[in-house]
mmCIF file of C-alpha atoms in Angstrom:
data_model
loop_
_atom_site.group_PDB
_atom_site.id
_atom_site.type_symbol
_atom_site.label_atom_id
_atom_site.label_comp_id
_atom_site.label_asym_id
_atom_site.label_seq_id
_atom_site.Cartn_x
_atom_site.Cartn_y
_atom_site.Cartn_z
ATOM 1 C CA MET I 1 -18.578 8.973 -1.683
ATOM 2 C CA LYS I 2 -15.023 7.954 -0.851
ATOM 3 C CA ASN I 3 -12.861 10.496 0.928
ATOM 4 C CA LEU I 4 -9.577 10.030 -0.896
ATOM 5 C CA ARG I 5 -7.743 12.484 1.348
ATOM 6 C CA GLN I 6 -8.694 10.660 4.552
ATOM 7 C CA GLU I 7 -7.893 7.320 2.935
ATOM 8 C CA PHE I 8 -4.438 8.631 2.094
ATOM 9 C CA ILE I 9 -3.753 9.787 5.655
ATOM 10 C CA ALA I 10 -4.911 6.426 7.021
ATOM 11 C CA PHE I 11 -2.756 4.619 4.446
ATOM 12 C CA SER I 12 0.297 6.716 5.389
ATOM 13 C CA VAL I 13 -0.206 5.941 9.078
ATOM 14 C CA ALA I 14 -0.724 2.216 8.428
ATOM 15 C CA THR I 15 2.497 1.982 6.402
ATOM 16 C CA GLY I 16 4.523 3.914 8.987
ATOM 17 C CA VAL I 17 5.250 6.705 6.525
ATOM 18 C CA LEU I 18 3.340 9.165 8.724
ATOM 19 C CA ARG I 19 4.397 8.914 12.344
ATOM 20 C CA PHE I 20 3.587 10.839 15.511
ATOM 21 C CA GLY I 21 5.841 11.735 18.413
ATOM 22 C CA GLU I 22 8.598 14.342 18.744
ATOM 23 C CA PHE I 23 10.647 15.152 15.664
ATOM 24 C CA THR I 24 13.018 17.946 14.646
ATOM 25 C CA THR I 25 12.343 19.309 11.168
ATOM 26 C CA LYS I 26 14.966 20.524 8.698
ATOM 27 C CA ALA I 27 14.063 24.050 9.802
ATOM 28 C CA GLY I 28 14.844 23.136 13.408
ATOM 29 C CA ARG I 29 11.225 23.136 14.565
ATOM 30 C CA GLN I 30 9.901 20.558 17.007
ATOM 31 C CA SER I 31 7.121 18.796 15.136
ATOM 32 C CA PRO I 32 4.605 16.294 16.571
ATOM 33 C CA TYR I 33 4.505 14.376 13.292
ATOM 34 C CA PHE I 34 6.883 13.238 10.575
ATOM 35 C CA PHE I 35 6.128 12.243 6.974
ATOM 36 C CA ASN I 36 8.829 10.227 5.204
ATOM 37 C CA ALA I 37 7.842 9.251 1.645
ATOM 38 C CA GLY I 38 11.097 7.334 1.320
ATOM 39 C CA LEU I 39 9.404 4.569 3.324
ATOM 40 C CA PHE I 40 7.074 3.812 0.421
ATOM 41 C CA HIS I 41 9.680 1.272 -0.669
ATOM 42 C CA GLU I 42 7.663 -1.858 -1.340
ATOM 43 C CA GLY I 43 5.916 -2.775 -4.568
ATOM 44 C CA ALA I 44 2.448 -2.982 -3.014
ATOM 45 C CA THR I 45 2.672 0.313 -1.116
ATOM 46 C CA LEU I 46 4.186 2.124 -4.092
ATOM 47 C CA ALA I 47 1.385 0.831 -6.301
ATOM 48 C CA GLN I 48 -1.233 2.098 -3.854
ATOM 49 C CA LEU I 49 0.544 5.439 -3.487
ATOM 50 C CA ALA I 50 0.581 5.832 -7.271
ATOM 51 C CA GLN I 51 -3.181 5.259 -7.318
ATOM 52 C CA PHE I 52 -3.594 8.181 -4.909
ATOM 53 C CA TYR I 53 -1.378 10.413 -7.054
ATOM 54 C CA ALA I 54 -3.150 9.440 -10.281
ATOM 55 C CA GLN I 55 -6.689 9.860 -8.957
ATOM 56 C CA THR I 56 -5.844 13.181 -7.279
ATOM 57 C CA LEU I 57 -4.421 14.500 -10.547
ATOM 58 C CA LEU I 58 -7.452 13.376 -12.554
ATOM 59 C CA ASP I 59 -9.857 14.808 -9.978
ATOM 60 C CA SER I 60 -8.038 18.179 -10.028
ATOM 61 C CA GLY I 61 -9.137 18.907 -13.583
ATOM 62 C CA VAL I 62 -5.663 20.195 -14.477
ATOM 63 C CA GLN I 63 -4.931 19.846 -18.184
ATOM 64 C CA PHE I 64 -1.630 18.048 -18.779
ATOM 65 C CA ASP I 65 0.345 16.272 -21.480
ATOM 66 C CA MET I 66 3.070 14.563 -19.460
ATOM 67 C CA LEU I 67 4.701 14.087 -16.050
ATOM 68 C CA PHE I 68 8.105 15.149 -14.750
ATOM 69 C CA GLY I 69 9.814 13.666 -11.690
ATOM 70 C CA PRO I 70 12.712 15.653 -10.202
ATOM 71 C CA ALA I 71 15.622 13.516 -8.963
ATOM 72 C CA TYR I 72 15.614 11.591 -6.785
ATOM 73 C CA LYS I 73 12.280 10.754 -5.139
ATOM 74 C CA GLY I 74 10.329 12.279 -8.000
ATOM 75 C CA ILE I 75 11.756 9.725 -10.440
ATOM 76 C CA THR I 76 9.948 6.793 -8.837
ATOM 77 C CA LEU I 77 6.825 8.832 -8.110
ATOM 78 C CA ALA I 78 6.403 10.087 -11.684
ATOM 79 C CA SER I 79 7.102 6.636 -13.155
ATOM 80 C CA ALA I 80 4.649 4.881 -10.857
ATOM 81 C CA THR I 81 1.988 7.547 -11.381
ATOM 82 C CA ALA I 82 2.286 7.148 -15.164
ATOM 83 C CA VAL I 83 1.625 3.414 -14.746
ATOM 84 C CA ALA I 84 -1.387 4.117 -12.489
ATOM 85 C CA LEU I 85 -2.793 6.661 -14.956
ATOM 86 C CA ALA I 86 -2.476 4.138 -17.772
ATOM 87 C CA GLY I 87 -4.470 1.697 -15.672
ATOM 88 C CA LYS I 88 -7.193 4.326 -15.414
ATOM 89 C CA GLY I 89 -7.278 4.780 -19.189
ATOM 90 C CA ARG I 90 -5.035 7.842 -19.371
ATOM 91 C CA ASN I 91 -1.775 6.905 -21.088
ATOM 92 C CA THR I 92 0.783 9.661 -20.604
ATOM 93 C CA SER I 93 4.534 9.995 -21.031
ATOM 94 C CA PHE I 94 7.000 10.931 -18.326
ATOM 95 C CA ALA I 95 10.543 12.178 -17.889
ATOM 96 C CA PHE I 96 13.007 12.852 -15.106
ATOM 97 C CA ASN I 97 16.365 14.525 -14.667
ATOM 98 C CA ARG I 98 19.850 13.419 -13.730
ATOM 99 C CA LYS I 99 21.762 15.295 -11.075
ATOM 100 C CA GLU I 100 24.782 15.291 -13.382
ATOM 101 C CA ALA I 101 24.746 15.627 -17.171
ATOM 102 C CA LYS I 102 25.713 12.558 -19.201
ATOM 103 C CA ASP I 103 28.188 13.113 -22.051
ATOM 104 C CA HIS I 104 27.611 9.809 -23.871
ATOM 105 C CA GLY I 105 24.678 7.711 -25.058
ATOM 106 C CA GLU I 106 21.553 9.878 -25.123
ATOM 107 C CA GLY I 107 23.478 12.565 -23.207
ATOM 108 C CA GLY I 108 22.109 15.563 -21.334
ATOM 109 C CA THR I 109 20.261 15.735 -18.036
ATOM 110 C CA ILE I 110 16.741 14.690 -19.102
ATOM 111 C CA VAL I 111 15.810 11.002 -19.303
ATOM 112 C CA GLY I 112 12.600 9.675 -20.828
ATOM 113 C CA ALA I 113 10.128 11.541 -23.001
ATOM 114 C CA LYS I 114 10.935 14.897 -24.557
ATOM 115 C CA LEU I 115 9.648 17.742 -22.398
ATOM 116 C CA GLN I 116 6.755 19.269 -24.320
ATOM 117 C CA GLY I 117 3.268 20.619 -23.819
ATOM 118 C CA LYS I 118 1.791 20.995 -20.345
ATOM 119 C CA VAL I 119 3.945 19.256 -17.730
ATOM 120 C CA VAL I 120 2.962 18.230 -14.197
ATOM 121 C CA ILE I 121 5.852 18.096 -11.715
ATOM 122 C CA ILE I 122 5.497 15.237 -9.218
ATOM 123 C CA ASP I 123 7.298 15.145 -5.875
ATOM 124 C CA ASP I 124 6.695 14.038 -2.288
ATOM 125 C CA VAL I 125 6.609 17.365 -0.429
ATOM 126 C CA ILE I 126 7.713 20.966 -0.896
ATOM 127 C CA SER I 127 10.173 22.226 1.695
ATOM 128 C CA ALA I 128 12.338 25.077 0.428
ATOM 129 C CA GLY I 129 10.986 24.871 -3.107
ATOM 130 C CA THR I 130 14.437 24.242 -4.610
ATOM 131 C CA SER I 131 13.358 21.130 -6.505
ATOM 132 C CA VAL I 132 10.382 22.931 -8.035
ATOM 133 C CA ARG I 133 12.475 25.924 -9.039
ATOM 134 C CA GLU I 134 14.983 23.710 -10.833
ATOM 135 C CA SER I 135 12.207 21.691 -12.478
ATOM 136 C CA VAL I 136 10.394 24.778 -13.747
ATOM 137 C CA ALA I 137 13.651 26.085 -15.222
ATOM 138 C CA MET I 138 14.324 22.798 -17.057
ATOM 139 C CA ILE I 139 10.776 22.551 -18.376
ATOM 140 C CA ARG I 140 10.719 26.128 -19.636
ATOM 141 C CA ALA I 141 14.211 25.795 -21.143
ATOM 142 C CA ALA I 142 12.846 22.909 -23.229
ATOM 143 C CA GLY I 143 10.017 25.093 -24.503
ATOM 144 C CA ALA I 144 7.376 23.279 -22.446
ATOM 145 C CA GLU I 145 4.952 24.691 -19.881
ATOM 146 C CA PRO I 146 4.778 23.810 -16.162
ATOM 147 C CA ALA I 147 1.081 23.049 -15.586
ATOM 148 C CA ALA I 148 1.031 22.146 -11.880
ATOM 149 C CA VAL I 149 2.959 20.585 -9.018
ATOM 150 C CA LEU I 150 1.518 17.424 -7.487
ATOM 151 C CA ILE I 151 2.728 16.403 -4.025
ATOM 152 C CA ALA I 152 1.750 13.846 -1.402
ATOM 153 C CA LEU I 153 1.478 16.034 1.701
ATOM 154 C CA ASP I 154 1.131 19.782 2.162
ATOM 155 C CA ARG I 155 2.357 20.647 5.661
ATOM 156 C CA MET I 156 0.577 24.044 5.390
ATOM 157 C CA GLU I 157 3.472 25.487 7.360
ATOM 158 C CA ARG I 158 4.824 29.022 7.175
ATOM 159 C CA GLY I 159 8.367 29.291 5.921
ATOM 160 C CA ALA I 160 11.150 31.232 7.584
ATOM 161 C CA LYS I 161 14.193 33.103 6.347
ATOM 162 C CA ASP I 162 16.924 34.538 8.547
ATOM 163 C CA GLY I 163 14.785 33.871 11.598
ATOM 164 C CA VAL I 164 11.792 35.804 10.248
ATOM 165 C CA MET I 165 8.615 33.814 9.645
ATOM 166 C CA SER I 166 6.912 34.274 6.295
ATOM 167 C CA GLU I 167 3.185 34.861 5.921
ATOM 168 C CA LEU I 168 3.104 32.150 3.258
ATOM 169 C CA SER I 169 3.871 28.454 3.280
ATOM 170 C CA ALA I 170 6.424 26.951 0.906
ATOM 171 C CA VAL I 171 3.526 25.609 -1.173
ATOM 172 C CA GLN I 172 1.862 29.030 -1.357
ATOM 173 C CA GLU I 173 5.162 30.672 -2.289
ATOM 174 C CA VAL I 174 5.656 28.206 -5.156
ATOM 175 C CA ALA I 175 2.120 28.775 -6.439
ATOM 176 C CA GLN I 176 2.554 32.551 -6.229
ATOM 177 C CA THR I 177 6.059 32.660 -7.727
ATOM 178 C CA TYR I 178 5.374 30.450 -10.743
ATOM 179 C CA GLY I 179 1.669 31.051 -11.223
ATOM 180 C CA ILE I 180 0.814 27.349 -11.191
ATOM 181 C CA PRO I 181 -1.401 25.327 -8.848
ATOM 182 C CA VAL I 182 0.105 23.039 -6.230
ATOM 183 C CA ILE I 183 -2.103 19.997 -5.708
ATOM 184 C CA SER I 184 -1.717 17.743 -2.680
ATOM 185 C CA ILE I 185 -3.180 14.319 -1.951
ATOM 186 C CA GLY I 186 -3.496 15.334 1.697
ATOM 187 C CA ASN I 187 -2.579 18.223 3.981
ATOM 188 C CA LEU I 188 -2.260 19.210 7.633
ATOM 189 C CA ASP I 189 -6.004 19.865 7.925
ATOM 190 C CA ASP I 190 -6.704 16.339 6.681
ATOM 191 C CA LEU I 191 -4.229 14.962 9.202
ATOM 192 C CA PHE I 192 -5.965 16.828 12.024
ATOM 193 C CA THR I 193 -9.377 15.636 10.831
ATOM 194 C CA TYR I 194 -8.062 12.073 10.852
ATOM 195 C CA LEU I 195 -6.842 12.403 14.449
ATOM 196 C CA SER I 196 -10.216 13.853 15.437
ATOM 197 C CA GLY I 197 -12.209 11.077 13.764
ATOM 198 C CA ALA I 198 -13.660 7.958 15.293
ATOM 199 C CA THR I 199 -11.613 5.743 12.980
ATOM 200 C CA ALA I 200 -8.268 6.937 14.320
ATOM 201 C CA ASP I 201 -6.338 4.654 16.634
ATOM 202 C CA PRO I 202 -7.024 5.822 20.227
ATOM 203 C CA ALA I 203 -3.267 5.696 20.791
ATOM 204 C CA LEU I 204 -2.876 8.375 18.116
ATOM 205 C CA GLN I 205 -5.588 10.685 19.401
ATOM 206 C CA GLN I 206 -3.238 11.759 22.194
ATOM 207 C CA TYR I 207 -1.312 13.734 19.560
ATOM 208 C CA LYS I 208 -4.323 15.770 18.483
ATOM 209 C CA GLU I 209 -3.604 18.657 20.864
ATOM 210 C CA ALA I 210 0.089 18.731 19.935
ATOM 211 C CA VAL I 211 -0.757 18.895 16.220
ATOM 212 C CA ALA I 212 -3.325 21.643 16.904
ATOM 213 C CA ALA I 213 -0.720 23.656 18.854
ATOM 214 C CA TYR I 214 1.847 23.195 16.101
ATOM 215 C CA ARG I 215 -0.665 24.329 13.493
ATOM 216 C CA ALA I 216 -1.553 27.377 15.593
ATOM 217 C CA GLN I 217 2.108 28.343 15.921
ATOM 218 C CA TYR I 218 3.395 27.657 12.411
ATOM 219 C CA GLY I 219 0.371 27.081 10.215
ATOM 220 C CA VAL I 220 -0.808 29.418 7.474
ATOM 221 C CA ALA I 221 -4.106 31.254 7.829
#
């Protein structure tokens, strides 16, 4: 049986999207790894990424009618995932939003299919949850129902506000706040498993202890 999650981590490392070293996160934390989905910027890698998104969504069992990609990264991700789903025999519509409303042509902030039914929000990661909050509001305002959030990597990292660390990760907070599942292609546990496996590049295994320490300090239970 193929391990899609491990394949995704290996794919992210091979494409340079997932890197190891010393990085400062948006929250100011010193992280031993960095995931930048913006580097999936070639046709071949985007096509493969979309296959991971599509298969993960189908395997989740979540019932859905369409996809929604929040601007900006979500636009490409939702579009590509719709193409990949069609290739797997599941033709589904998709939509995305503009950052600024258009007052001519089709107008409004939503581009693509009309938001209706059960909608899956597709993005790269969840940091502060702002993108999800805005997406949920737009979907509900249209009379549709947010069904799930599908992301590439769940950092499984506790959030912080005003210097106080939360008991929940950003992903857990989203799931709890909106009552919808957050599905990830891979997560921090998968990353650690990859570094611990025999298939990992020996040069990368040196980061195993740093990732373990980071998980112990900031990871959710």
